[in-house]
Short mmCIF file of C-alpha atoms and ligand atoms in Angstrom, two decimals:
data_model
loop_
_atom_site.label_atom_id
_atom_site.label_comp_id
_atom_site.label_asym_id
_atom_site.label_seq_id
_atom_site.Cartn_x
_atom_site.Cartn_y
_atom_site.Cartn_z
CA UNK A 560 67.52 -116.01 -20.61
CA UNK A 561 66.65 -114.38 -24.03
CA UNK A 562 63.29 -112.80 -23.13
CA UNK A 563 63.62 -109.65 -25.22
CA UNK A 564 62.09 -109.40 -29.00
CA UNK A 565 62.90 -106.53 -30.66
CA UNK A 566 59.49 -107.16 -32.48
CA UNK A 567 57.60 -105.71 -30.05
CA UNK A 568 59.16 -102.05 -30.04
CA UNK A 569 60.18 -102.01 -34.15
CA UNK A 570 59.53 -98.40 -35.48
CA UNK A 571 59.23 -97.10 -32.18
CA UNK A 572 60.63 -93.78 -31.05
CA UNK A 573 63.99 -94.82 -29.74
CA UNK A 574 63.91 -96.91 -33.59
CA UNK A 575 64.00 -93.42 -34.99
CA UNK A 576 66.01 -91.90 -33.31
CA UNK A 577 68.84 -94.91 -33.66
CA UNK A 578 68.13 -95.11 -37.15
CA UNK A 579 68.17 -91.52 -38.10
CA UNK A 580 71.67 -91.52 -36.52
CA UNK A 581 72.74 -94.57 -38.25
CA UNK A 582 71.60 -93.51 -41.27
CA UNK A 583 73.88 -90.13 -40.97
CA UNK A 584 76.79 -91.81 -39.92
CA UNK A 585 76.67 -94.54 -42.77
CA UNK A 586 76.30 -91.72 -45.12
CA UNK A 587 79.36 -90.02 -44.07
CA UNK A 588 81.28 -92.91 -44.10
CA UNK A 589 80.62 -93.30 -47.39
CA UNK A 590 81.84 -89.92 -48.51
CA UNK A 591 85.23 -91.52 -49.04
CA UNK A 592 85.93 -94.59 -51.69
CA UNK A 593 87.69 -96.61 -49.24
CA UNK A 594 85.85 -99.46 -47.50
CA UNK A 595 84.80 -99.62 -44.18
CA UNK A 596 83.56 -102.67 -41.99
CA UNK A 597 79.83 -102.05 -39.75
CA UNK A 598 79.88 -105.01 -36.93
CA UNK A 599 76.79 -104.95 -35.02
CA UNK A 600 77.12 -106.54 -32.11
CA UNK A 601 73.12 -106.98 -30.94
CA UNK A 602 71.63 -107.17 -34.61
CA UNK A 603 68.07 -108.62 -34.03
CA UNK A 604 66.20 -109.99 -37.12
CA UNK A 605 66.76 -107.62 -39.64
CA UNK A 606 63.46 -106.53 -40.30
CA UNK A 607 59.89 -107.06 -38.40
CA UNK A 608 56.09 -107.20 -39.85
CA UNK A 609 54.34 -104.50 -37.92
CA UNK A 610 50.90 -106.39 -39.14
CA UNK A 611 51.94 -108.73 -36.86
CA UNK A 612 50.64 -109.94 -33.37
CA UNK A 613 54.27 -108.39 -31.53
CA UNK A 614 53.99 -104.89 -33.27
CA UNK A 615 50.22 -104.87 -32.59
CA UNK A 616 50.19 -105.87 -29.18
CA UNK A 617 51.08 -102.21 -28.03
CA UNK A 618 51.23 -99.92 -31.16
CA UNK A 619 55.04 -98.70 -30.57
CA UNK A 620 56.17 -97.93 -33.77
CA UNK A 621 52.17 -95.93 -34.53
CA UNK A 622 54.08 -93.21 -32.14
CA UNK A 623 57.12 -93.71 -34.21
CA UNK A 624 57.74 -93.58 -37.95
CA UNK A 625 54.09 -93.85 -38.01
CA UNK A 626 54.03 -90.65 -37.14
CA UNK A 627 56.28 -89.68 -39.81
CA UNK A 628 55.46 -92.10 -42.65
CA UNK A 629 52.58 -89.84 -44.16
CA UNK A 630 54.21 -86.23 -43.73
CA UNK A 631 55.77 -84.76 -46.93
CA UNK A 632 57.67 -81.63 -45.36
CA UNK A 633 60.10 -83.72 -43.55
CA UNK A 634 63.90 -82.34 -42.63
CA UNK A 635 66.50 -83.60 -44.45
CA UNK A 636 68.05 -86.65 -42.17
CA UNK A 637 64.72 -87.53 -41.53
CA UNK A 638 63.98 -87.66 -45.06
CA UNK A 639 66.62 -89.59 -45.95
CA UNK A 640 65.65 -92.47 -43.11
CA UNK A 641 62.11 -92.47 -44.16
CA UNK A 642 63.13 -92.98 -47.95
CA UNK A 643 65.22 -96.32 -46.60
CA UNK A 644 62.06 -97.27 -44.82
CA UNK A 645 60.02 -96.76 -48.18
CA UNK A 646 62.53 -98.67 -50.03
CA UNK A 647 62.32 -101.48 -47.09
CA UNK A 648 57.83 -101.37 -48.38
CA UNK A 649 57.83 -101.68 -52.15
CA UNK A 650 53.74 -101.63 -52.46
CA UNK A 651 53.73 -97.99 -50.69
CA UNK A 652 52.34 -99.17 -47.20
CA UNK A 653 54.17 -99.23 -44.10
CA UNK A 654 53.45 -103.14 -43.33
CA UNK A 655 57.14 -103.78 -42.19
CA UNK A 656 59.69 -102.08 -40.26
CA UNK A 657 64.06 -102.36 -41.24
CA UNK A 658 66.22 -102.93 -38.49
CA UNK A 659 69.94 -102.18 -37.95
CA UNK A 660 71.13 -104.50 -40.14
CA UNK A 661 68.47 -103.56 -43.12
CA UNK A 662 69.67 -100.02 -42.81
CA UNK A 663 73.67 -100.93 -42.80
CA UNK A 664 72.97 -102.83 -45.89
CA UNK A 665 71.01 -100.82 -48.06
CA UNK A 666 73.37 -97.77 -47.55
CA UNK A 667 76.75 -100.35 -47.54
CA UNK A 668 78.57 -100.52 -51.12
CA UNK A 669 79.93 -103.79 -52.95
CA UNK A 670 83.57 -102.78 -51.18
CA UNK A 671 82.07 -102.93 -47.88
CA UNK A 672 81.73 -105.27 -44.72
CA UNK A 673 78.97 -106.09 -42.21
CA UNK A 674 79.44 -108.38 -39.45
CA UNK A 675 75.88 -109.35 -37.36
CA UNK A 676 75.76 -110.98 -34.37
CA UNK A 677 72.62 -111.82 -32.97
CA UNK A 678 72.17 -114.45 -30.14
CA UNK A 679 68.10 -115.13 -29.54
CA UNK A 680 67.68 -118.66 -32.06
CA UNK A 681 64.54 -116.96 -33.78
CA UNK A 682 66.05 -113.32 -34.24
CA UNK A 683 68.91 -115.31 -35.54
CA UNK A 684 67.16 -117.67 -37.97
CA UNK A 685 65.17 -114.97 -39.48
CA UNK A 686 68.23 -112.92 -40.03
CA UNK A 687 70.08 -115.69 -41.32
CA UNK A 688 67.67 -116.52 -43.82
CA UNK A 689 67.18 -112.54 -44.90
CA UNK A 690 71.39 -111.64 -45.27
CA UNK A 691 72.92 -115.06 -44.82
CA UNK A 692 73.80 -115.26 -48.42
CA UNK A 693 73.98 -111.39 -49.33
CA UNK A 694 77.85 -110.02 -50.34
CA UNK A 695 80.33 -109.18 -47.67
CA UNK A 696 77.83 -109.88 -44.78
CA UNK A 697 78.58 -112.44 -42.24
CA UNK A 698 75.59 -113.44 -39.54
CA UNK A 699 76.97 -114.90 -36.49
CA UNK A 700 74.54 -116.86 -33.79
CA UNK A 701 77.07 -115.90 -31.11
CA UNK A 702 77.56 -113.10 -28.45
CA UNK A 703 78.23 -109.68 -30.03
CA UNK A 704 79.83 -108.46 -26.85
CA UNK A 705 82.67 -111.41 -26.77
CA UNK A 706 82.16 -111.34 -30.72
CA UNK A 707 83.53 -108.01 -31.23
CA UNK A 708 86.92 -108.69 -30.20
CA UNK A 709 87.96 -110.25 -33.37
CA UNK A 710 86.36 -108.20 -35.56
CA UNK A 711 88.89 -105.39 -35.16
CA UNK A 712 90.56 -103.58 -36.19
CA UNK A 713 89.49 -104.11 -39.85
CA UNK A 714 92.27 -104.41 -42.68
CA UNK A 715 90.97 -100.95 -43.86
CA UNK A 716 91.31 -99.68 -40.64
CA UNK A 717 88.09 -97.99 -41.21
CA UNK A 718 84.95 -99.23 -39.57
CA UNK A 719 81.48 -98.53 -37.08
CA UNK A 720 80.60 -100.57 -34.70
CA UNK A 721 76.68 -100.44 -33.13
CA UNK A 722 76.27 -101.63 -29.70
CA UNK A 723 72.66 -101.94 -29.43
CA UNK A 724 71.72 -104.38 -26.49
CA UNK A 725 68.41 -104.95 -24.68
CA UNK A 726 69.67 -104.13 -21.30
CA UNK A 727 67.36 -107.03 -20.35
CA UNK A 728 69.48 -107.39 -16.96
CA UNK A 729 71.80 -104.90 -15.41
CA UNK A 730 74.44 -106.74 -17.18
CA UNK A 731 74.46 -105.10 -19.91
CA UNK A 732 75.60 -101.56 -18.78
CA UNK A 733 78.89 -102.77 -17.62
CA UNK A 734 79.26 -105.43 -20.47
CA UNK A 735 79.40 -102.60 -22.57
CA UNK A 736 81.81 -99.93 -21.09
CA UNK A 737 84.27 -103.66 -20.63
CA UNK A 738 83.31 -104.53 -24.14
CA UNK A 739 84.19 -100.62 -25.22
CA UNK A 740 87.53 -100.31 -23.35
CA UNK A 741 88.59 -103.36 -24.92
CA UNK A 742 87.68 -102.53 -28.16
CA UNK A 743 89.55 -99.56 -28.05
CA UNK A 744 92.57 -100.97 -27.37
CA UNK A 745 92.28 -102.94 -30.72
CA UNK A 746 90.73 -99.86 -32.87
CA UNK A 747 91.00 -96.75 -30.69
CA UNK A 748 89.91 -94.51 -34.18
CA UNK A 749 86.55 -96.97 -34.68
CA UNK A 750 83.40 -95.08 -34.59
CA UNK A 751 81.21 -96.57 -32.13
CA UNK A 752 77.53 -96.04 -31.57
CA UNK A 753 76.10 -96.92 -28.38
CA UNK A 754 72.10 -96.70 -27.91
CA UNK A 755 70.25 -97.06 -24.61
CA UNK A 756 67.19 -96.39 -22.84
CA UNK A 757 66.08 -93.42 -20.78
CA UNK A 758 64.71 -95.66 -17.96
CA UNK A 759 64.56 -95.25 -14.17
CA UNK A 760 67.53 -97.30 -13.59
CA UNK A 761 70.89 -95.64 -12.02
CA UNK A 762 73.07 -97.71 -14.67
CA UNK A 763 70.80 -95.94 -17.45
CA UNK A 764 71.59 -92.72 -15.90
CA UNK A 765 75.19 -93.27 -15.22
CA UNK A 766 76.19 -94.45 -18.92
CA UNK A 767 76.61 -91.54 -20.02
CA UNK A 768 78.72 -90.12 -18.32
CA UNK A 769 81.02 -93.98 -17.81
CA UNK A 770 81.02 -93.81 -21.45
CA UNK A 771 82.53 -89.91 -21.77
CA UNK A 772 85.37 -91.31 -19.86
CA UNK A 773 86.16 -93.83 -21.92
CA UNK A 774 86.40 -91.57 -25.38
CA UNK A 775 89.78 -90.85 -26.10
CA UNK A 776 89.22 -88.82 -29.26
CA UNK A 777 86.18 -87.49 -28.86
CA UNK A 778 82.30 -87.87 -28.40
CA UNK A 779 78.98 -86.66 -29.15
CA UNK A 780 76.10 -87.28 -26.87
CA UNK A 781 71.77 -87.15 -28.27
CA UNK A 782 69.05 -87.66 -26.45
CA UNK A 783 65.17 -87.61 -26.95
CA UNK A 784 62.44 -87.93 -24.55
CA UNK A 785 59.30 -88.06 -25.68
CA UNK A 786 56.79 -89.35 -22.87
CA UNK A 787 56.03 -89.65 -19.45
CA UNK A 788 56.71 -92.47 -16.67
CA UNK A 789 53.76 -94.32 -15.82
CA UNK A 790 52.15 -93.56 -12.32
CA UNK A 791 54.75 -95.68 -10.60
CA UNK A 792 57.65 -94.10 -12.28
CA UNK A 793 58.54 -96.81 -14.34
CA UNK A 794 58.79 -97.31 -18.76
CA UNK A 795 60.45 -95.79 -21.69
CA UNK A 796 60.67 -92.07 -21.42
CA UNK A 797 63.05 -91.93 -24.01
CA UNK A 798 66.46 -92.92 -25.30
CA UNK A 799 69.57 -91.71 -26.25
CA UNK A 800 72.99 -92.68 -28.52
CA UNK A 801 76.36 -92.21 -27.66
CA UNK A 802 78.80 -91.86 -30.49
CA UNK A 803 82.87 -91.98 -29.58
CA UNK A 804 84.45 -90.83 -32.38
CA UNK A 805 81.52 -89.16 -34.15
CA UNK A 806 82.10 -87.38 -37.67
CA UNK A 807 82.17 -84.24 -37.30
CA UNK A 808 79.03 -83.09 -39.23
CA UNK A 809 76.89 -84.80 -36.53
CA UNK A 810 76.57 -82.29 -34.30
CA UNK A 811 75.03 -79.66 -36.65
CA UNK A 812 72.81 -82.00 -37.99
CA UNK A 813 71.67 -83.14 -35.03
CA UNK A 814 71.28 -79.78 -33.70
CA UNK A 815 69.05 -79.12 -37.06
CA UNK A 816 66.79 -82.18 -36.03
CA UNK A 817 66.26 -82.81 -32.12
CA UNK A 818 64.03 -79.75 -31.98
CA UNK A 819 61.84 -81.25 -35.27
CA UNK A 820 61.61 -84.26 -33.68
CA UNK A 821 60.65 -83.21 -29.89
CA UNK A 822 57.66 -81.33 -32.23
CA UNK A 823 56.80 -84.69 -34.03
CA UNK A 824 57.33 -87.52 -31.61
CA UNK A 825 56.27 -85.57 -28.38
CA UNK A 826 54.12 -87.10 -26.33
CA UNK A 827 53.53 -84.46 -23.69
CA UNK A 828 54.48 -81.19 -23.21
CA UNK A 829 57.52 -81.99 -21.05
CA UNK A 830 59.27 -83.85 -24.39
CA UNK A 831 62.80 -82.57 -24.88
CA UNK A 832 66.47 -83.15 -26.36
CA UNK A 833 69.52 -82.95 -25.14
CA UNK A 834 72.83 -82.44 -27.27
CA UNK A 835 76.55 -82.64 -25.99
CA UNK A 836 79.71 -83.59 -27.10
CA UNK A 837 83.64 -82.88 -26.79
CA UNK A 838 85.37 -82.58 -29.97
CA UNK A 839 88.39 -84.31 -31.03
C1 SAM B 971 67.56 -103.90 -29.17
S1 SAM B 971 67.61 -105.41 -30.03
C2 SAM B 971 68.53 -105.04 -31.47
C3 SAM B 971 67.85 -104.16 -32.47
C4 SAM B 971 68.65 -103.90 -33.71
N1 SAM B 971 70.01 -103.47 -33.41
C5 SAM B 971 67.98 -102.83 -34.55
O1 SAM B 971 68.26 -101.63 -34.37
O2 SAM B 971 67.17 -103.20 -35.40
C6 SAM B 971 68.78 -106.35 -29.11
C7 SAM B 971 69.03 -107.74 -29.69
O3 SAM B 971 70.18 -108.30 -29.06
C8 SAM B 971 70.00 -109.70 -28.91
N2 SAM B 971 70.96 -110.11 -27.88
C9 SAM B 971 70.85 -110.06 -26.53
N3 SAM B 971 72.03 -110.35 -25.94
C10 SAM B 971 72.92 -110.56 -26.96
C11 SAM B 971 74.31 -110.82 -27.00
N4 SAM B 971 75.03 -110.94 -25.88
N5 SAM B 971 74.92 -110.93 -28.21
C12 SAM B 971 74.20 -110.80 -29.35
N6 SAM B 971 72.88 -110.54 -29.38
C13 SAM B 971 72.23 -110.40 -28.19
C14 SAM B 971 68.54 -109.83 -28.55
O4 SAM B 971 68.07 -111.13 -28.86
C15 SAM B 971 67.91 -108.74 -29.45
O5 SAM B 971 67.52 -109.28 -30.68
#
């Protein structure tokens, strides 16, 4: 059962962070002429009103780029990410919110692929109807894990691929280290961004470190937490990405920017990063 909606989270913390990464790693990508393919595998609609009932119902994305929307002295990455957001609200007020696929295409250029698979009917139609017809995308109503498989390697043989499920279940922590080891058999120099939640679940915790033994080439490893469990230990402290095959820039960016964003998205005085990663 499809329960999730990414609606209701859209501009959220863990959006930032994501999107911030996204954002770097599309711009690096594009540092060279040659094209590159972006498949994401869990795409969700593509963009979400936050006037809406699902963004109001709980406020997420108010501790989130709402948080960041108004400030003027903002680092560099960050910057850059909030400008795409701006671009994404042409009368100057945040009313809406991009998501992966927004990002991917306003940064993508007219050599470039994106492949979006996105399985909830609703998520799918809106998304559909919002990049269905735009150049060198593809929407798919079909499963991004399964999906994946023949999307690579790309003719270019360059190419990201954002794994970005709602780890509704516990499925979804082994579907993707199965969905990863396969994929690297097909395209073991992909870049591939994996996002999940900092949750009280051992599968949460373990990813980590299931993913680090899948890298062959290298990883990189951010994580911000931002806010407490409830009083019975349960909810979104935080969330991190997992990058195999990161550029190599990342890390010193990211080291620039966890500490600027534990200061802005902080919640409580325990909020904190974490930064790792093996090079290639
Ligand atoms: C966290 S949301 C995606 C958010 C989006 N990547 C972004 O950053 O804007 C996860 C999405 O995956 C969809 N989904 C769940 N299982 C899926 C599957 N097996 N294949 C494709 N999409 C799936 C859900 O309907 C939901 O829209």
């Amino acid at each position: 059962m499809l329960a999730y909606r990414h609606a209701f989270h859209a501009g959220n913390h863990a959006d930032v962070l994501k999107h911030t990464v996204l954002t770097l790693v599309l711009r690096y990508m594009n540092q060279k002429d040659k094209s590159y393919r972006v498949v994401d595998t869990h795409a969700g609609a593509g963009g979400y009103s936050l006037e809406g009932r699902y963004a109001q119902k709980k406020g997420e994305f108010e501790q989130g780029i709402g948080r960041l929307w108004a400030l003027d002295d903002l680092p560099e990455p960050v910057a850059d990410y909030v400008s795409l957001v701006r671009q994404f609200n042409p009368k100057g007020k945040l009313e809406q919110y991009p998501g992966s696929p927004a990002f991917a295409q306003m940064l993508l250029r007219p050599q470039d692929q994106l492949r979006l698979f996105e399985l909830h009917p609703t998520d799918y139609r809106i998304l559909e109807s919002y990049l269905g017809t735009a150049r060198g995308v593809e929407v798919k109503h079909a499963d991004g894990f399964d999906g994946l498989k023949g999307q690579l390697p790309p003719s270019s043989r360059r190419g990201i691929v954002l794994i970005d499920p709602s780890y509704e279940g516990h499925g979804d922590y082994a579907r993707v280290i199965a969905t990863l080891r396969d994929a690297l058999t097909r395209f073991a120099e992909g870049v591939y961004m994996v996002w999940y939640p900092q949750v009280t679940k051992v599968e949460a915790a373990e990813l980590p470190r299931r993913l680090e033994a899948l890298a062959p080439k290298g990883w990189l490893h951010a994580r911000l937490t931002v806010q407490e469990l409830d009083a019975q230990g349960f909810g979104l402290s935080g969330s991190g990405v997992f990058i195999l095959n990161p550029p190599y820039t990342l890390h010193d960016q990211l080291l620039a920017l966890l500490p600027w964003l534990v200061d802005t998205l902080g919640q409580y005085d325990g909020a904190n990063y974490l930064l790792e990663q093996r090079a290639a």
